[in-house]
JSON list of C-alpha atoms in Angstrom, two decimals:
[
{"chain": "A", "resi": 1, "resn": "UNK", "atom": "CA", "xyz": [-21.28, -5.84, 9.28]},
{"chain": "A", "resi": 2, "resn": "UNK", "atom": "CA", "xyz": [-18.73, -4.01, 10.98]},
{"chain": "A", "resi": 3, "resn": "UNK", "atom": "CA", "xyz": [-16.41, -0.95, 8.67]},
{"chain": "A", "resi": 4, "resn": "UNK", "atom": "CA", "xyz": [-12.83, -0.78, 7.84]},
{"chain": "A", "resi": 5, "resn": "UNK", "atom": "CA", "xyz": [-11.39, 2.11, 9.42]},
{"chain": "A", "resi": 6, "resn": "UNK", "atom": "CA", "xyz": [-8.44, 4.01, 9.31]},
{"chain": "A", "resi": 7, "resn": "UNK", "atom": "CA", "xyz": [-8.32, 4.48, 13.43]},
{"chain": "A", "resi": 8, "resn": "UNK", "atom": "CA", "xyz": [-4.94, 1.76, 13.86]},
{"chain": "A", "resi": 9, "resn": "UNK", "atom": "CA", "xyz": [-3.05, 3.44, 10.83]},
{"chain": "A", "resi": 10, "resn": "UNK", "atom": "CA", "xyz": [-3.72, 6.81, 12.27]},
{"chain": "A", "resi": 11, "resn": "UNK", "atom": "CA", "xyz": [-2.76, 5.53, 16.34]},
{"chain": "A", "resi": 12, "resn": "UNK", "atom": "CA", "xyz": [0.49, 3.95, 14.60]},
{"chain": "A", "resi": 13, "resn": "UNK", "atom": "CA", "xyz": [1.56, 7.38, 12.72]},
{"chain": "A", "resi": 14, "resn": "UNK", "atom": "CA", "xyz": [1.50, 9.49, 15.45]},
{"chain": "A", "resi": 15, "resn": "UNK", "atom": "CA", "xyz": [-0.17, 12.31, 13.19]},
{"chain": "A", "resi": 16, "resn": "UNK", "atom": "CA", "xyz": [2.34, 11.98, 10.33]},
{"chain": "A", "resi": 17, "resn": "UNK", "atom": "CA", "xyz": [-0.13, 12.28, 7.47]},
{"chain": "A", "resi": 18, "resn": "UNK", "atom": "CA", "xyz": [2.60, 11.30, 5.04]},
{"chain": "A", "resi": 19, "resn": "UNK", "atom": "CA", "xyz": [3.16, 7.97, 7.04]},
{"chain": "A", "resi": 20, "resn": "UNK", "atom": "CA", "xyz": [-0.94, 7.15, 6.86]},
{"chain": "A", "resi": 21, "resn": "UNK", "atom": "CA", "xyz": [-0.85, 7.87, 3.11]},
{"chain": "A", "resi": 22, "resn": "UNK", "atom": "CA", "xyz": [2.40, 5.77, 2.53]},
{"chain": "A", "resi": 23, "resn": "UNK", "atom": "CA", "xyz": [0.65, 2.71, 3.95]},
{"chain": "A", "resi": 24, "resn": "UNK", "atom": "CA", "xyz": [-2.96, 3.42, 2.74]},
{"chain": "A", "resi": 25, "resn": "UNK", "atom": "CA", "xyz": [-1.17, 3.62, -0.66]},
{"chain": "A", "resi": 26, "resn": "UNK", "atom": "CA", "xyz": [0.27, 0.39, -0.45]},
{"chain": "A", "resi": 27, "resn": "UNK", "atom": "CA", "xyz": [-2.65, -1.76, 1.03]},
{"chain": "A", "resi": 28, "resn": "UNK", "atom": "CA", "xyz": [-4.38, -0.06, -2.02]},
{"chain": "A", "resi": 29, "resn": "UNK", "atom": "CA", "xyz": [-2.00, -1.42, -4.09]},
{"chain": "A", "resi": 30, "resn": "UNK", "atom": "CA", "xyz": [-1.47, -4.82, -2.78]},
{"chain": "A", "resi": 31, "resn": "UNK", "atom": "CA", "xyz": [-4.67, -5.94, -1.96]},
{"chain": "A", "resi": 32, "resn": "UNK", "atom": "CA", "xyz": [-6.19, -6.17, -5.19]},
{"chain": "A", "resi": 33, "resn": "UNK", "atom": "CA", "xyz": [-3.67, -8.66, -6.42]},
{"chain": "A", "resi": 34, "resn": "UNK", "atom": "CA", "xyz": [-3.65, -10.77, -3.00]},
{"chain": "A", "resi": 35, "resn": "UNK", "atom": "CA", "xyz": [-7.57, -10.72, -3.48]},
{"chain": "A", "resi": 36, "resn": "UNK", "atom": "CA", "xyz": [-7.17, -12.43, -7.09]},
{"chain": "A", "resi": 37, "resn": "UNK", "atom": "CA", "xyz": [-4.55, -14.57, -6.07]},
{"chain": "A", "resi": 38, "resn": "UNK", "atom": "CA", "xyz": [-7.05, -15.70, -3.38]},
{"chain": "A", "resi": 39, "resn": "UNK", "atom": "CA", "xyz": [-9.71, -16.24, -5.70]},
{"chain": "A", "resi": 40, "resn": "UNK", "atom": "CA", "xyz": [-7.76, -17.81, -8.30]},
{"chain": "A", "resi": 41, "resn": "UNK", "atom": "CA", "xyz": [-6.43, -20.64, -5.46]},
{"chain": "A", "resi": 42, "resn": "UNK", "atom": "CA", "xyz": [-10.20, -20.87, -4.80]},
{"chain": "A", "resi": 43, "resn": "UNK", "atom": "CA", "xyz": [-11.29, -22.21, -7.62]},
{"chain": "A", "resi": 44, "resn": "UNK", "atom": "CA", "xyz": [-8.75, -24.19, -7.98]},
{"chain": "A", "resi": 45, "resn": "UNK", "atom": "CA", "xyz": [-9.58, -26.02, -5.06]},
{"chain": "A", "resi": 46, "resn": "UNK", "atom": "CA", "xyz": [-5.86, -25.67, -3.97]},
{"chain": "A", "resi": 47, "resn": "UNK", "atom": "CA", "xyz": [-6.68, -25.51, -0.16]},
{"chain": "A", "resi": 48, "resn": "UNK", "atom": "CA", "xyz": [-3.13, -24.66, 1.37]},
{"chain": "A", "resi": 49, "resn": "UNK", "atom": "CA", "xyz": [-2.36, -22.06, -0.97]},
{"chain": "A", "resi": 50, "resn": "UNK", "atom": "CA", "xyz": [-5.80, -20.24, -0.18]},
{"chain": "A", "resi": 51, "resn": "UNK", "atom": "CA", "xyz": [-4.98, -20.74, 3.59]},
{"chain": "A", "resi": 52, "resn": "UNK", "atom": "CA", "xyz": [-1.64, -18.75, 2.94]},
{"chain": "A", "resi": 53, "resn": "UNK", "atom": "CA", "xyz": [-3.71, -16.15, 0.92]},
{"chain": "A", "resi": 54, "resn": "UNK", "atom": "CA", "xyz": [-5.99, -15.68, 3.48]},
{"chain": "A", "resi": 55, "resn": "UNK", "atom": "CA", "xyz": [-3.52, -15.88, 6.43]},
{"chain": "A", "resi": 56, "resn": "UNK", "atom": "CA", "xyz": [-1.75, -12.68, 4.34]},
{"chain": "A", "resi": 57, "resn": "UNK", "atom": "CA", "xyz": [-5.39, -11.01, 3.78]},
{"chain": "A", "resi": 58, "resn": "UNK", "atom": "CA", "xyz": [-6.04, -11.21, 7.64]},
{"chain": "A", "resi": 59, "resn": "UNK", "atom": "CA", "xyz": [-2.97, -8.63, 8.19]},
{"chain": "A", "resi": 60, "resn": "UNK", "atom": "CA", "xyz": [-4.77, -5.82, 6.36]},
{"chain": "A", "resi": 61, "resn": "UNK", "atom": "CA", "xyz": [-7.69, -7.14, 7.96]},
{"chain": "A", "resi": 62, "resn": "UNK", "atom": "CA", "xyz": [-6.54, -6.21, 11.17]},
{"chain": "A", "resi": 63, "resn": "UNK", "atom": "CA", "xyz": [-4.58, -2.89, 9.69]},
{"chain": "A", "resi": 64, "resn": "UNK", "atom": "CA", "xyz": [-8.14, -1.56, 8.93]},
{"chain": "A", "resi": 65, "resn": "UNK", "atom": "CA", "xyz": [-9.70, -1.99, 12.57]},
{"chain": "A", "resi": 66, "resn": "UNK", "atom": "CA", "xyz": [-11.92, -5.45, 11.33]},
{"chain": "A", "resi": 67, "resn": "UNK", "atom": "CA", "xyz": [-11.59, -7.27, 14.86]},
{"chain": "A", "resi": 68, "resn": "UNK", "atom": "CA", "xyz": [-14.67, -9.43, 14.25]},
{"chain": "A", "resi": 69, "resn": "UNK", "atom": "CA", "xyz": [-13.81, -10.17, 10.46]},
{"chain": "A", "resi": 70, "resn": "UNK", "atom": "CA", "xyz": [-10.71, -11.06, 11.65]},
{"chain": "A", "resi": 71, "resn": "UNK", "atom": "CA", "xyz": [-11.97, -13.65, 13.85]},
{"chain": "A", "resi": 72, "resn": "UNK", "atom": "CA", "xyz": [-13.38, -15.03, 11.09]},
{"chain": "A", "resi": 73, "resn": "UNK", "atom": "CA", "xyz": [-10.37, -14.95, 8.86]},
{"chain": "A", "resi": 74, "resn": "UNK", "atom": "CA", "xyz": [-8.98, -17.02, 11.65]},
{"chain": "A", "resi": 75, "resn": "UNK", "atom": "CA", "xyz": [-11.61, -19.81, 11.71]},
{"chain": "A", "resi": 76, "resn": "UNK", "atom": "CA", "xyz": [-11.71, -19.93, 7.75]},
{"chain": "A", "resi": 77, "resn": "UNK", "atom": "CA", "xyz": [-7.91, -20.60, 6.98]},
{"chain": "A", "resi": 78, "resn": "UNK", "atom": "CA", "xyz": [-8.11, -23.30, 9.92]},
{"chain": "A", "resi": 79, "resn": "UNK", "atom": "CA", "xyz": [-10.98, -24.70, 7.43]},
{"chain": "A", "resi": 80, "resn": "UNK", "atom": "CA", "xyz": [-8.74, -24.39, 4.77]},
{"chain": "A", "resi": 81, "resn": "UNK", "atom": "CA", "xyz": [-6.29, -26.01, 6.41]},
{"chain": "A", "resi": 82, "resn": "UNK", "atom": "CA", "xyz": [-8.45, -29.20, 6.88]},
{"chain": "A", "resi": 83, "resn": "UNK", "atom": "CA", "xyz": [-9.90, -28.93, 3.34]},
{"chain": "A", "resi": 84, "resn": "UNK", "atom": "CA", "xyz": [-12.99, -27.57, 4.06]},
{"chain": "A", "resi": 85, "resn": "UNK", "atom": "CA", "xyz": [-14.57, -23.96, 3.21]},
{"chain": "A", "resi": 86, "resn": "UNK", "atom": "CA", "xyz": [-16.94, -23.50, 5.88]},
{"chain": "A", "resi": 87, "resn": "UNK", "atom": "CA", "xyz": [-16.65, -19.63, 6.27]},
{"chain": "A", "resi": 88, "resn": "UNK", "atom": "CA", "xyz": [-16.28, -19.07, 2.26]},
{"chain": "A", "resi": 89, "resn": "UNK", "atom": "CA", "xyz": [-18.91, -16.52, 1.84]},
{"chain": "A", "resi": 90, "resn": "UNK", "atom": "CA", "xyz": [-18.57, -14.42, 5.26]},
{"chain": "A", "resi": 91, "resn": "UNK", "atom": "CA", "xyz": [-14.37, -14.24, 3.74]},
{"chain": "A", "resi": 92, "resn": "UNK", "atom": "CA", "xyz": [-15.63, -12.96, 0.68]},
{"chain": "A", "resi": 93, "resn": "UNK", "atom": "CA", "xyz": [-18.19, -10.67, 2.02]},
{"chain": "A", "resi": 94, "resn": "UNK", "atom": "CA", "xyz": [-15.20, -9.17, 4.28]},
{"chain": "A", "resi": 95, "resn": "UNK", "atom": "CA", "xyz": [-12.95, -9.09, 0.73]},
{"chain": "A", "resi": 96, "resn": "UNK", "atom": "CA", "xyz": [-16.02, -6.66, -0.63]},
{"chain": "A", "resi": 97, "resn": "UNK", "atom": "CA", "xyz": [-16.43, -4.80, 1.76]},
{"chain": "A", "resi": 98, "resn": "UNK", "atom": "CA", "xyz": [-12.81, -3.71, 2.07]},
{"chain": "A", "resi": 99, "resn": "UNK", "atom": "CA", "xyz": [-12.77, -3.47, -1.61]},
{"chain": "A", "resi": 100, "resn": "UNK", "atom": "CA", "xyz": [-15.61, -0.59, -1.08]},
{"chain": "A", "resi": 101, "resn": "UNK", "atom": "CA", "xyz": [-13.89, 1.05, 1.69]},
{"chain": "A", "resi": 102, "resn": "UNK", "atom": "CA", "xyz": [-10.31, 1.03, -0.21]},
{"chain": "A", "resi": 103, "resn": "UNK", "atom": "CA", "xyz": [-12.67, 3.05, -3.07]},
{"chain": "A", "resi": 104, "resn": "UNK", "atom": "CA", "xyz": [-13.47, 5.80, -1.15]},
{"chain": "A", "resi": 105, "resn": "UNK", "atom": "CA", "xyz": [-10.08, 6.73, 0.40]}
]
């Protein structure tokens, strides 16, 4: 499985270190509630709200360099969209291994 990395963060700051911390700061603090919101819609079975959770998890998907996870993000909110969750578990597996990542920084 491919790694979140900080390498677009750091080509968008320019070398400002207080601009990379700004923006790790708040993906650390966003994307534990957008995660629970996701998994709350989920289990609810309430398909187009978990599309729109996952089409605003696929942003800090991309932030953090995840091209192929990304790709996948695409292809599971188009599931969504049609009511199916083909894709679940790779999504989820992405989710955790942000969540990791987000742990160390």
């Amino acid at each position: 499985m491919e790694q979140p990395n900080l390498s677009y963060i750091q080509s968008m700051s320019g070398g400002d270190k207080a601009f990379e911390q700004k923006l790790i700061g708040i993906i650390k603090a966003e994307f534990p509630e957008e995660k629970k919101v996701y998994f709350d819609n989920i289990e609810a079975k309430n398909f187009k709200l978990t599309a729109e959770n996952v089409h605003k998890l696929k942003h800090k998907i991309s932030i953090l360099g995840l091209e192929k996870s990304y790709a996948i993000a695409v292809d599971y909110e188009n599931n969504l969209i049609e009511h199916k969750t083909a894709g679940k578990a790779e999504f989820e597996n992405i989710l955790q291994n942000i969540t990791d990542f987000l742990e160390t920084l």
